[in-house]
Every structure is written in C-alpha cells, then in structure tokens.
Amino acid sequence: MSKSSCPAQNARRKVFLYAASVVAPGASNLNEFLDMIAKGKSVLSLKESLSNAFLVGAPKFDFSVYKNWLEERHGPKRYSLLNDKSGDLVKYGVGSLIDAISANPALEKAIKILDPKVTIQYATGLADLPVNFQAAREFDESLFKWNSFWADPKRNQACADHLNKNAIDPHAPEYPASFAPDSYERIAALKNWNAYWCKKSSLFEEYLTELKAIESQPVVGNDIESAKLGLIRGKTKARKELYEKYKFPTPPWESISPNLLWNIPNVAASQVSMLLNLHGTSSGSSAACASFGALIDNAMLEIQSGRTDLAIIGAVDANPTNELVSAFYAGRLAVLGDSHGVPFCDLRGTHISGGACTWIIAAEDAMQKFEIQPMPVEILGAGVSSDAEHIITPSKEGPKLAIRRAFAQAQIDPSQIQLWDMHATGTPGDWNEFCLIDEFVPKKAYISARKGIFGHGMCVGGGWELTAQLLGTIKTGAKTYNVMPSGIDPAKVNPKIASLDRNLLLDKIINLTTDSQGIYCGKLSMGLGGTSSCVIARVN
C-alpha cells in the first residue's frame, strides 16, 4: 500500500454516520421509527401468552419485504434458506442492514470497494432465546418419548420383573401410579421412572451396540469425496434397517434442528459479511444494555488506527419471550400491569423489547472519493468502562469513567453539550443517574429518555435511543433545530426529579438555537453486569 493511501499517523480522522435503520416496536424502518418518535406515544403491547399482565415491545417486521433484494444478488434460494433457518436475530439484523444501504444505492458499491478495510460488528444481547428455548423443549419432549419406549415393561425385562415382584430393584424410584392422577408429582415421577428403567433395558443396550457399530465405520478409499458419499448412503440404509428392527421413536439426538447452530451470537454479523461479500473482520459481541456504545467505541478505535475505513455496526434482540420477561420481573426490573412505566415518573420498572438497529459509520477521508454525502451526524468520541461493583446497579464512578473517556476522545468540553440522552429505565436508578451526570451535563442542556415509547431492548436499546436523539434533531434554519419529544407527561414527573430544575425533554417538540457549529449531544448507556458506554456526537 502506498504511503499516500494511509491516513496520516497522528491525524484525527473525521467519522460520520452514512446510513442507519431500525427494526423496533411500532416501526419496521427508519422513516417509521422517526415518525413514531415525533408522536411521542408508547407503542408497547400486552403479551397475551403472559396473561396480558405485561407490556412488551414486539417488533414490527416482515422478512418477506427483503425477498427481492436477496434473490437479485444471491439467487432464488437465498431468501428461503435464510427464512427457514434463521431466527429473530439474523432476520432483524439482515433486514435493518438492507434498509440502511438501500437508502443510498451508491453506498453498497462503496462498501465493496473499501473491502477488506471494513469491519462488521453486531451485538446480540441475550442471544436468540426463542431458537434456544424451542430446541430445549423439543429435546425434552423427545427424551420423554424415548425413555418411555425403552422403559415399557413389554420390551424391558428388568422393569417387568420389578413390577411383577420377581426381582425387585431396591434402588428403583417410586412408582408413578402412587401419586394423584394428572398431578405434577405424578408427571415428575413418571420422568424419573422412565429414565431409570431405560438404563436397565438390555434391549436398549443391544440397540446402542448396533448403532455405535454403524456410526464407527470410517471413510475408506483414495477418492475421499466418493468414499464419503458411499459411506453416508451405507449408514443411512443401515440406520433404516435398525429402525425396522426395533420400531423406536425419534432419538433425542435427532430431534434438534441444526438451526440452533445457525443462530449463535456471531451469525448476524457473519450473514451480513456473506450477503455483501466482505472479507474484513466480522464478530458478535455483547455488553448488555451498553452494547451499542461499546460497538461505536471499538469501531472508532479501528477507524482512527487506519486499519478500518468503514464499520457496519448493529445490535439485535429477539422478540421478548415469556421466560425473559419473567426473569426481569423476578429481578425487580420489569413492571407488571397494563399501564406503561415511563422514565423520570413513577419509577416502577421497564418493559422488555426486541428488534434491531444498524449503523454504517466511516472515515470522511475514505468516503470522499465516492462523493457520498453523510447523514448530518458526526461521531466525535466514545468511551467504555466496567463498573466491577454490582451486577445490576452501577456505582457512580464506573459510568463516570466511560463519560470522561468519551469527552477526551471527542476533544470537547462538557459545557458544550446541549442534548443528553439518559439510560433511564423508569426505575429508582433514574435518580442515581441524574446524580452521576451532574458534573458532565450543564443545566442548560435538555435531557431525554425514550424507553417509555419503545421499551427496553436489552442490547439494541442504546441504538434506538442514539438514532432517536441524533436523527430526531432536525435542522430548521442556519442555527436552529427542532428536537423530537421523549413522550413523558410533565404532570407525572417524579417530584424529586422535578426538584432538580433540569431541562427535561418531555412531550413536546422543542426548538434549539446554537452559536456553535451544530448541536453537541451525549448519550449514556449502563448495562447489566456493570458495563457502561458513552457516545458524544454532533448534529450538523
């Protein structure tokens, strides 16, 4: 590479947002999302499968919208392949990526030209819980049928002898029929009973011996590919004959779809790399609720080092499951009821949401040759820290370190901040957050918090909030801007928070005038496990 093609060793590269899109409750793309934010109304809905006792953020999404895009570039099978084998995380990530680059057709070509100086990073929060839970349920159901088959006294002599009192096993579990019919105790006892006697079945041991002999056959021959195909056919035939001999149900190890593998945390990023045919780094990660800011921090380090010119970053959360909502309720974080919790107000708790957010950020010097204009957002700096104190509630010092690091990278003074978006979950932690930001956010700045509108995406929430803050700040004149609301009723603000005499962004669009070049914005996110991230940006 020529010396002139590299950024100057110590020069600070300007980094801008070039594309963005979201999948969120009430919005399937960026335009719908910004319309939703402008209205400032909650889009949460009752979760019927939890007795309509909880409000959640169910994403508005239709994967078939992307069928033409996928098939035009990758043939008629790619859409059906992704649709059949992918869970929420991959679909939401791919959908938001396609929306982002489709808004500027020249961007897709530019990304491919910049390859391999492109990094792809997607945070996956709690992983694809629906796919994982489905696999667990399928395995449990299959295991129950499997054990029942081999424990049946008709094909299990040891069990038959025990029941007939010909040879009583003193270690056998209690007989299920001794419990009340249809009781949970009887079901649990039946599982234990079948699992115990399955192991005692001589017929089962005979079957396993034959199966292991079939599976242990090696690939033999000089033509490995041909020998491999022949072996697969031979094993398939032998397993079929084994089934005809024993007539057993589907073994547990054959009951799980390989889709469990195709939806591990790195796959959203991997699918993006394959769909765009990119060869730079791609990875999946998680910093809980601080994920999006952590992604920006890492991307900024990559870009400033010169190793990367453009970063595709995203966060994805699955549609909230019953288990997830219940866990957050048990952890005293999620709120029960049909009225939504709102930041700064009753401090009852938050609501779990799913969806995605994809951003494409790049160094200005790398993009100038393509004559692609960025969105009116410059990323100035980011910072990350680990609190190392408490799994849920961070101390003040942990997040403060992330904030200081972000300001240091941005090279601006906190007094320049005009907009600040809080992590604020509508819990008592909102008050603690006001205390810790006091030395960084001037009194004149407007403070926003929008989880009352779209809920709390466990890793994507920060992406939604940054998108709402930065793209919801719209230039209306040479030095004037409109800022979209947070959807907070002024009459419901907690008296203790109201007493701080802060400028809160509530239920109305506000007008901002600036004497500086653009509006300086800050965003703090605090994640489960103590990870905090802060992003400083400027809306031009």
Coordinates of C-alpha atoms in Angstrom, one line a residue:
M1 CA 0.0 0.0 0.0
S2 CA 1.4 3.4 -0.9
K3 CA 2.2 5.8 1.9
S4 CA -0.2 8.4 0.5
S5 CA -3.2 5.9 0.7
C6 CA -2.8 5.7 4.5
P7 CA -4.2 8.3 6.9
A8 CA -1.5 10.4 8.5
Q9 CA 0.0 8.7 11.5
N10 CA -1.3 11.2 14.1
A11 CA -4.1 12.9 12.2
R12 CA -7.5 12.6 13.7
R13 CA -10.0 11.2 11.1
K14 CA -13.5 12.7 11.0
V15 CA -16.1 10.0 11.3
F16 CA -19.7 10.4 10.1
L17 CA -22.9 8.4 10.1
Y18 CA -23.6 7.4 6.5
A19 CA -26.7 5.1 6.9
A20 CA -29.0 3.9 9.6
S21 CA -32.1 1.8 10.0
V22 CA -34.1 0.1 12.7
V23 CA -36.5 -2.7 13.5
A24 CA -38.4 -1.7 16.5
P25 CA -41.8 -1.9 18.2
G26 CA -44.1 0.2 16.0
A27 CA -41.5 0.7 13.3
S28 CA -40.0 -1.6 10.6
N29 CA -37.6 1.0 9.1
L30 CA -36.0 4.4 9.9
N31 CA -38.8 6.6 8.5
E32 CA -41.5 4.8 10.5
F33 CA -39.2 5.0 13.6
L34 CA -38.7 8.8 13.3
D35 CA -42.5 9.3 12.7
M36 CA -43.1 7.2 15.9
I37 CA -40.7 9.3 17.9
A38 CA -42.2 12.5 16.7
K39 CA -45.6 11.4 18.0
G40 CA -44.1 10.5 21.4
K41 CA -46.7 7.8 22.1
S42 CA -46.0 4.4 23.7
V43 CA -46.1 1.6 21.1
L44 CA -45.9 -1.2 23.7
S45 CA -48.5 -4.0 23.7
L46 CA -49.8 -6.6 26.1
K47 CA -48.2 -10.0 26.0
E48 CA -51.1 -12.4 25.7
S49 CA -49.0 -15.5 26.5
L50 CA -48.3 -14.0 29.9
S51 CA -52.0 -13.5 30.8
N52 CA -51.9 -10.0 29.4
A53 CA -50.2 -9.0 32.6
F54 CA -47.1 -7.4 31.0
L55 CA -46.5 -4.8 28.3
V56 CA -43.6 -5.6 25.9
G57 CA -42.1 -4.2 22.7
A58 CA -43.0 -6.6 19.9
P59 CA -41.1 -5.6 16.7
K60 CA -43.0 -4.6 13.6
F61 CA -41.3 -6.8 11.0
D62 CA -41.9 -8.7 7.8
F63 CA -38.9 -10.6 6.4
S64 CA -40.6 -11.2 3.1
V65 CA -40.1 -7.5 2.3
Y66 CA -36.4 -8.3 1.6
K67 CA -37.0 -11.2 -0.7
N68 CA -36.3 -9.4 -3.9
W69 CA -33.1 -7.8 -2.6
L70 CA -31.8 -11.1 -1.5
E71 CA -32.7 -13.0 -4.7
E72 CA -31.4 -10.3 -7.0
R73 CA -28.0 -10.7 -5.5
H74 CA -27.8 -14.3 -4.4
G75 CA -30.3 -16.3 -6.4
P76 CA -33.8 -17.7 -5.7
K77 CA -32.7 -19.9 -2.8
R78 CA -31.1 -17.4 -0.5
Y79 CA -34.4 -15.9 0.8
S80 CA -36.0 -19.3 1.6
L81 CA -32.7 -20.5 3.1
L82 CA -32.5 -17.6 5.5
N83 CA -36.2 -17.6 6.2
D84 CA -36.3 -21.3 7.1
K85 CA -33.1 -21.5 9.1
S86 CA -32.8 -18.1 10.8
G87 CA -34.3 -16.8 14.0
D88 CA -35.1 -13.3 15.1
L89 CA -31.5 -12.1 15.4
V90 CA -30.4 -12.9 11.9
K91 CA -33.6 -11.7 10.3
Y92 CA -33.8 -8.4 12.2
G93 CA -30.1 -7.8 11.6
V94 CA -30.3 -8.5 7.8
G95 CA -33.5 -6.5 7.4
S96 CA -32.1 -3.4 9.1
L97 CA -28.9 -3.8 7.1
I98 CA -30.7 -3.9 3.8
D99 CA -32.9 -0.9 4.7
A100 CA -29.8 1.1 5.7
I101 CA -27.8 0.5 2.5
S102 CA -30.9 0.7 0.2
A103 CA -31.4 4.3 1.2
N104 CA -28.3 5.2 -0.7
P105 CA -27.6 2.8 -3.6
A106 CA -24.1 4.1 -4.1
L107 CA -23.2 3.1 -0.6
E108 CA -23.3 -0.7 -1.3
K109 CA -20.8 -0.3 -4.1
A110 CA -18.5 1.9 -2.0
I111 CA -18.5 -0.7 0.8
K112 CA -17.4 -3.4 -1.5
I113 CA -14.6 -1.2 -2.9
L114 CA -13.4 -0.5 0.6
D115 CA -13.2 -4.2 1.4
P116 CA -11.3 -5.6 3.3
K117 CA -10.9 -2.3 5.3
V118 CA -14.5 -2.9 6.6
T119 CA -15.4 -4.2 10.0
I120 CA -18.8 -5.8 10.8
Q121 CA -19.8 -5.9 14.4
Y122 CA -23.2 -7.0 15.8
A123 CA -24.1 -7.2 19.4
T124 CA -26.6 -10.0 20.2
G125 CA -27.6 -9.3 23.8
L126 CA -29.2 -12.4 25.2
A127 CA -28.6 -14.4 22.1
D128 CA -31.6 -15.9 20.1
L129 CA -33.6 -17.1 23.1
P130 CA -36.6 -18.3 21.1
V131 CA -34.4 -20.6 19.0
N132 CA -32.6 -21.9 22.1
F133 CA -35.8 -22.4 24.1
Q134 CA -37.5 -24.2 21.2
A135 CA -34.6 -26.6 20.9
A136 CA -34.7 -27.3 24.7
R137 CA -38.5 -28.0 24.5
E138 CA -38.1 -30.3 21.5
F139 CA -35.3 -32.2 23.2
D140 CA -37.3 -32.7 26.5
E141 CA -40.3 -33.9 24.6
S142 CA -38.2 -36.3 22.5
L143 CA -36.3 -37.6 25.6
F144 CA -39.6 -38.3 27.4
K145 CA -40.9 -40.4 24.5
W146 CA -37.5 -42.1 24.1
N147 CA -37.3 -43.1 27.7
S148 CA -40.9 -44.2 27.8
F149 CA -40.3 -46.5 24.9
W150 CA -37.4 -48.4 26.3
A151 CA -38.8 -48.4 29.9
D152 CA -42.0 -50.1 28.8
P153 CA -42.3 -53.5 30.6
K154 CA -43.2 -55.0 27.2
R155 CA -39.7 -54.5 26.0
N156 CA -37.9 -54.1 29.3
Q157 CA -37.5 -57.4 31.2
A158 CA -35.9 -55.8 34.3
C159 CA -38.8 -53.4 34.7
A160 CA -41.3 -56.2 34.1
D161 CA -39.6 -58.4 36.8
H162 CA -39.7 -55.5 39.2
L163 CA -43.4 -54.8 38.7
N164 CA -44.2 -58.5 38.9
K165 CA -42.1 -58.7 42.1
N166 CA -40.0 -61.4 40.5
A167 CA -36.8 -59.4 41.1
I168 CA -37.4 -56.2 43.0
D169 CA -34.8 -53.5 42.4
P170 CA -34.3 -51.7 45.8
H171 CA -32.9 -48.6 44.0
A172 CA -35.9 -48.1 41.7
P173 CA -37.7 -44.7 42.0
E174 CA -41.2 -44.5 43.4
Y175 CA -43.9 -45.9 41.1
P176 CA -45.7 -43.0 39.3
A177 CA -49.2 -44.5 39.9
S178 CA -48.7 -43.9 43.6
F179 CA -49.2 -40.2 43.0
A180 CA -52.5 -38.5 42.3
P181 CA -53.6 -38.7 38.6
D182 CA -52.7 -35.7 36.5
S183 CA -50.6 -34.2 39.3
Y184 CA -47.3 -32.5 38.7
E185 CA -45.8 -35.0 41.2
R186 CA -47.0 -37.9 39.0
I187 CA -45.6 -36.4 35.9
A188 CA -42.2 -35.8 37.6
A189 CA -42.2 -39.3 39.0
L190 CA -43.0 -40.7 35.5
K191 CA -40.0 -39.0 34.0
N192 CA -37.7 -40.3 36.8
W193 CA -39.2 -43.8 36.4
N194 CA -38.7 -44.0 32.7
A195 CA -35.2 -42.5 32.8
Y196 CA -34.2 -45.1 35.4
W197 CA -35.6 -48.2 33.6
C198 CA -34.4 -47.1 30.2
K199 CA -30.8 -47.5 31.5
K200 CA -31.7 -51.0 32.8
S201 CA -33.0 -52.2 29.4
S202 CA -31.0 -55.0 27.8
L203 CA -32.8 -54.4 24.5
F204 CA -31.7 -50.7 24.7
E205 CA -28.1 -51.8 25.2
E206 CA -28.4 -54.1 22.2
Y207 CA -29.7 -51.3 20.1
L208 CA -26.9 -48.9 21.2
T209 CA -24.3 -51.5 20.4
E210 CA -25.6 -51.9 16.8
L211 CA -25.9 -48.1 16.3
K212 CA -22.4 -47.5 17.5
A213 CA -21.1 -50.1 15.1
I214 CA -22.9 -48.4 12.2
E215 CA -21.6 -44.9 13.2
S216 CA -18.0 -46.0 13.8
Q217 CA -17.4 -47.0 10.2
P218 CA -14.6 -44.9 8.6
V219 CA -14.1 -43.2 5.3
V220 CA -12.0 -45.7 3.2
G221 CA -10.5 -45.2 -0.2
N222 CA -8.3 -42.9 -2.2
D223 CA -11.2 -40.8 -3.6
I224 CA -12.3 -39.3 -0.3
E225 CA -15.3 -37.5 -1.7
S226 CA -16.6 -40.6 -3.4
A227 CA -15.9 -42.7 -0.4
K228 CA -17.7 -40.2 1.9
L229 CA -20.8 -40.2 -0.2
G230 CA -20.8 -44.0 -0.3
L231 CA -20.4 -44.2 3.5
I232 CA -23.3 -41.7 4.0
R233 CA -25.6 -43.9 1.9
G234 CA -24.4 -47.1 3.6
K235 CA -25.1 -45.6 7.1
T236 CA -28.5 -44.3 6.0
K237 CA -29.5 -47.7 4.8
A238 CA -28.2 -49.4 8.0
R239 CA -30.0 -47.0 10.3
K240 CA -33.2 -47.6 8.4
E241 CA -32.8 -51.3 8.9
L242 CA -32.2 -50.7 12.6
Y243 CA -35.4 -48.8 12.9
E244 CA -37.3 -51.6 11.1
K245 CA -35.9 -54.0 13.7
Y246 CA -36.8 -52.0 16.8
K247 CA -39.5 -49.5 15.7
F248 CA -38.2 -46.9 18.2
P249 CA -39.4 -43.2 18.3
T250 CA -37.1 -40.4 17.1
P251 CA -33.9 -40.5 19.2
P252 CA -33.3 -37.3 21.2
W253 CA -30.1 -36.6 19.3
E254 CA -32.1 -36.5 16.1
S255 CA -34.9 -34.2 17.4
I256 CA -33.0 -30.9 17.4
S257 CA -32.8 -28.8 14.3
P258 CA -29.3 -27.6 13.3
N259 CA -30.9 -24.2 13.2
L260 CA -29.6 -24.0 16.8
L261 CA -26.1 -23.7 15.3
W262 CA -27.0 -21.3 12.5
N263 CA -28.2 -18.7 15.1
I264 CA -25.3 -18.5 17.5
P265 CA -24.2 -14.9 18.5
N266 CA -21.8 -14.2 15.7
V267 CA -24.1 -15.3 12.9
A268 CA -25.9 -11.9 12.4
A269 CA -22.5 -10.3 11.6
S270 CA -21.5 -13.3 9.5
Q271 CA -24.6 -13.2 7.4
V272 CA -24.0 -9.5 6.7
S273 CA -20.4 -10.3 5.6
M274 CA -21.7 -13.1 3.3
L275 CA -24.5 -11.0 1.8
L276 CA -22.2 -8.2 1.0
N277 CA -19.3 -10.5 0.1
L278 CA -16.9 -8.7 2.5
H279 CA -13.7 -10.1 3.9
G280 CA -12.7 -7.8 6.8
T281 CA -13.4 -8.7 10.4
S282 CA -16.9 -9.7 11.5
S283 CA -17.9 -10.6 15.0
G284 CA -20.7 -10.9 17.5
S285 CA -20.4 -9.5 21.0
S286 CA -22.4 -8.3 24.0
A287 CA -22.1 -5.6 26.5
A288 CA -25.7 -5.9 27.6
C289 CA -27.5 -2.5 27.6
A290 CA -24.2 -0.7 26.8
S291 CA -23.7 -2.7 23.7
F292 CA -24.3 -0.1 21.0
G293 CA -22.0 2.5 22.6
A294 CA -19.3 -0.2 23.0
L295 CA -19.6 -1.1 19.3
I296 CA -19.1 2.6 18.4
D297 CA -16.1 2.8 20.7
N298 CA -14.5 -0.2 19.1
A299 CA -15.3 1.0 15.6
M300 CA -13.8 4.4 16.4
L301 CA -10.6 2.8 17.6
E302 CA -10.4 0.7 14.4
I303 CA -11.0 3.7 12.1
Q304 CA -8.6 6.0 13.9
S305 CA -5.9 3.3 13.8
G306 CA -6.3 3.3 10.0
R307 CA -6.9 -0.5 9.9
T308 CA -10.6 0.1 9.1
D309 CA -12.2 2.8 6.9
L310 CA -15.9 1.8 7.4
A311 CA -17.8 0.0 10.1
I312 CA -21.1 -1.7 9.9
I313 CA -22.3 -1.9 13.5
G314 CA -25.6 -3.2 14.8
A315 CA -27.5 -4.6 17.7
V316 CA -30.2 -7.2 17.7
D317 CA -32.6 -8.5 20.3
A318 CA -35.1 -11.3 19.8
N319 CA -38.9 -10.9 20.3
P320 CA -39.3 -11.0 24.1
T321 CA -40.1 -14.4 25.4
N322 CA -42.2 -15.4 28.4
E323 CA -39.0 -16.6 30.2
L324 CA -37.1 -13.4 29.6
V325 CA -39.9 -11.1 30.8
S326 CA -40.4 -13.3 33.8
A327 CA -36.7 -13.3 34.7
F328 CA -36.6 -9.5 34.6
Y329 CA -39.8 -9.3 36.7
A330 CA -38.2 -11.6 39.3
G331 CA -35.1 -9.4 39.2
R332 CA -37.3 -6.4 40.1
L333 CA -36.6 -4.7 36.8
A334 CA -39.7 -5.4 34.6
V335 CA -43.0 -3.9 35.6
L336 CA -46.3 -5.8 35.7
G337 CA -49.6 -4.2 34.6
D338 CA -51.3 -2.7 31.6
S339 CA -50.1 0.9 32.2
H340 CA -46.6 1.5 30.9
G341 CA -43.7 2.6 33.0
V342 CA -42.1 5.9 31.9
P343 CA -38.6 7.2 32.8
F344 CA -38.5 10.0 35.4
C345 CA -42.0 9.3 36.5
D346 CA -43.4 6.5 38.8
L347 CA -40.1 4.6 38.8
R348 CA -41.9 1.2 38.8
G349 CA -39.7 -0.5 36.2
T350 CA -39.2 -1.1 32.5
H351 CA -40.6 -3.1 29.6
I352 CA -38.7 -5.7 27.5
S353 CA -38.5 -5.2 23.7
G354 CA -37.0 -6.8 20.7
G355 CA -35.7 -5.5 17.3
A356 CA -32.5 -4.2 15.7
C357 CA -30.5 -1.2 14.8
T358 CA -27.8 -1.0 12.1
W359 CA -25.5 2.0 11.5
I360 CA -22.8 2.5 8.9
I361 CA -20.1 4.8 10.0
A362 CA -17.0 5.7 8.1
A363 CA -14.0 8.0 7.9
E364 CA -14.7 11.1 5.8
D365 CA -11.3 10.8 4.0
A366 CA -12.1 7.3 2.8
M367 CA -15.6 8.2 1.6
Q368 CA -14.8 11.5 -0.3
K369 CA -13.7 9.7 -3.5
F370 CA -17.2 8.1 -3.8
E371 CA -19.0 11.5 -3.5
I372 CA -21.4 10.1 -1.0
Q373 CA -22.8 12.6 1.4
P374 CA -23.1 11.5 5.1
M375 CA -26.1 11.9 7.3
P376 CA -25.9 15.1 9.4
V377 CA -24.2 13.3 12.3
E378 CA -20.5 13.3 13.2
I379 CA -19.3 10.8 15.8
L380 CA -16.8 12.7 17.9
G381 CA -15.9 10.2 20.6
A382 CA -16.9 7.2 22.7
G383 CA -15.9 5.6 26.0
V384 CA -16.5 2.3 27.8
S385 CA -15.9 1.2 31.3
S386 CA -16.6 -1.7 33.6
D387 CA -18.2 -0.9 36.9
A388 CA -16.9 -4.0 38.8
E389 CA -19.2 -3.4 41.7
H390 CA -22.8 -4.7 41.2
I391 CA -24.5 -6.9 38.7
I392 CA -27.5 -4.6 38.2
T393 CA -27.0 -1.2 39.8
P394 CA -23.7 0.6 38.8
S395 CA -21.8 2.9 41.1
K396 CA -21.3 6.5 40.1
E397 CA -17.6 6.0 39.4
G398 CA -17.9 3.3 36.7
P399 CA -20.2 5.3 34.3
K400 CA -18.2 8.5 35.0
L401 CA -15.1 6.8 33.6
A402 CA -16.9 6.0 30.4
I403 CA -18.1 9.6 30.2
R404 CA -14.7 11.0 30.7
R405 CA -13.2 8.8 28.1
A406 CA -15.8 9.8 25.6
F407 CA -15.2 13.5 26.2
A408 CA -11.4 13.0 26.0
Q409 CA -11.8 11.3 22.6
A410 CA -14.3 13.9 21.4
Q411 CA -12.0 16.7 22.4
I412 CA -14.8 18.9 23.6
D413 CA -15.7 20.4 27.0
P414 CA -18.9 19.2 28.8
S415 CA -20.1 22.8 28.9
Q416 CA -20.7 22.5 25.1
I417 CA -23.4 19.7 25.5
Q418 CA -26.9 20.8 24.5
L419 CA -28.6 17.4 24.4
W420 CA -28.1 14.5 26.7
D421 CA -29.9 11.1 26.5
M422 CA -30.1 9.0 29.6
H423 CA -30.2 5.3 30.0
A424 CA -33.2 5.9 32.4
T425 CA -35.2 2.7 32.7
G426 CA -38.1 4.1 34.8
T427 CA -36.7 2.6 38.0
P428 CA -35.2 4.2 41.1
G429 CA -31.9 4.0 39.2
D430 CA -33.1 7.1 37.2
W431 CA -32.3 9.3 40.3
N432 CA -28.8 7.8 40.7
E433 CA -28.1 8.5 37.0
F434 CA -29.1 12.2 37.4
C435 CA -26.6 12.4 40.3
L436 CA -23.7 10.8 38.4
I437 CA -24.1 13.0 35.3
D438 CA -24.4 16.3 37.3
E439 CA -20.7 17.2 36.7
F440 CA -20.9 16.5 33.0
V441 CA -24.2 17.8 31.7
P442 CA -24.8 21.6 32.0
K443 CA -28.0 22.9 33.4
K444 CA -28.9 24.5 30.0
A445 CA -28.9 21.0 28.3
Y446 CA -32.1 19.2 27.5
I447 CA -32.2 15.7 28.9
S448 CA -34.2 13.0 27.1
A449 CA -35.2 9.4 27.9
R450 CA -37.4 7.4 25.5
K451 CA -37.8 3.9 26.9
G452 CA -41.4 4.8 27.7
I453 CA -42.1 4.9 23.9
F454 CA -40.5 1.7 22.6
G455 CA -39.4 -0.1 25.8
H456 CA -36.0 -1.5 26.7
G457 CA -34.1 -3.5 24.1
M458 CA -31.6 -5.4 26.1
C459 CA -28.7 -4.6 23.7
V460 CA -30.4 -2.7 20.9
G461 CA -32.0 0.0 23.2
G462 CA -28.9 2.2 23.0
G463 CA -29.0 2.1 19.2
W464 CA -32.6 3.1 19.1
E465 CA -32.0 5.9 21.6
L466 CA -29.0 7.3 19.8
T467 CA -30.9 7.1 16.5
A468 CA -33.8 8.9 18.0
Q469 CA -31.6 11.6 19.6
L470 CA -29.4 12.3 16.7
L471 CA -31.7 11.8 13.7
G472 CA -34.6 13.2 15.7
T473 CA -32.7 16.5 16.0
I474 CA -33.6 18.3 12.7
K475 CA -32.0 21.5 11.4
T476 CA -34.7 24.1 10.5
G477 CA -32.5 27.1 9.9
A478 CA -28.9 28.3 9.8
K479 CA -28.6 27.9 13.6
T480 CA -31.9 26.5 14.7
Y481 CA -33.1 22.9 15.3
N482 CA -36.2 21.0 16.3
V483 CA -35.8 18.1 18.8
M484 CA -38.4 15.4 18.9
P485 CA -40.0 14.6 22.2
S486 CA -39.5 11.8 24.8
G487 CA -43.2 11.1 25.3
I488 CA -43.2 12.0 29.0
D489 CA -46.2 13.6 30.6
P490 CA -45.0 16.7 32.6
A491 CA -47.7 16.2 35.2
K492 CA -46.3 12.7 36.0
V493 CA -42.6 13.6 36.5
N494 CA -41.4 12.3 39.9
P495 CA -41.3 15.3 42.4
K496 CA -37.8 14.5 43.5
I497 CA -36.6 14.6 39.8
A498 CA -38.6 17.7 39.1
S499 CA -36.9 19.5 42.0
L500 CA -33.5 19.2 40.2
D501 CA -34.7 22.1 38.0
R502 CA -33.3 20.4 34.9
N503 CA -34.4 20.9 31.3
L504 CA -36.3 17.7 30.6
L505 CA -37.3 16.8 27.1
L506 CA -40.9 15.8 27.7
D507 CA -44.0 15.5 25.5
K508 CA -43.4 18.4 23.1
I509 CA -41.0 19.2 20.3
I510 CA -38.5 21.8 21.4
N511 CA -36.7 24.5 19.4
L512 CA -32.9 24.9 19.9
T513 CA -30.7 27.7 18.8
T514 CA -26.9 27.3 18.8
D515 CA -24.0 29.7 18.4
S516 CA -21.7 26.7 17.8
Q517 CA -21.2 24.5 14.7
G518 CA -24.1 22.1 15.2
I519 CA -25.7 20.6 18.3
Y520 CA -23.4 18.7 20.6
C521 CA -25.1 15.5 22.1
G522 CA -24.2 12.9 24.6
K523 CA -25.6 9.5 25.4
L524 CA -25.0 7.3 28.4
S525 CA -25.9 3.6 28.5
M526 CA -25.4 1.3 31.5
G527 CA -25.5 -2.4 31.1
L528 CA -26.3 -5.4 33.2
G529 CA -23.0 -6.6 34.7
G530 CA -21.7 -3.1 35.1
T531 CA -20.6 -2.2 31.6
S532 CA -21.2 1.4 30.7
S533 CA -20.7 3.2 27.4
C534 CA -20.9 6.9 26.4
V535 CA -21.1 8.4 22.9
I536 CA -20.5 12.1 22.1
A537 CA -21.7 13.3 18.7
R538 CA -22.6 16.4 16.8
V539 CA -25.7 17.0 14.7
N540 CA -24.7 19.4 11.8

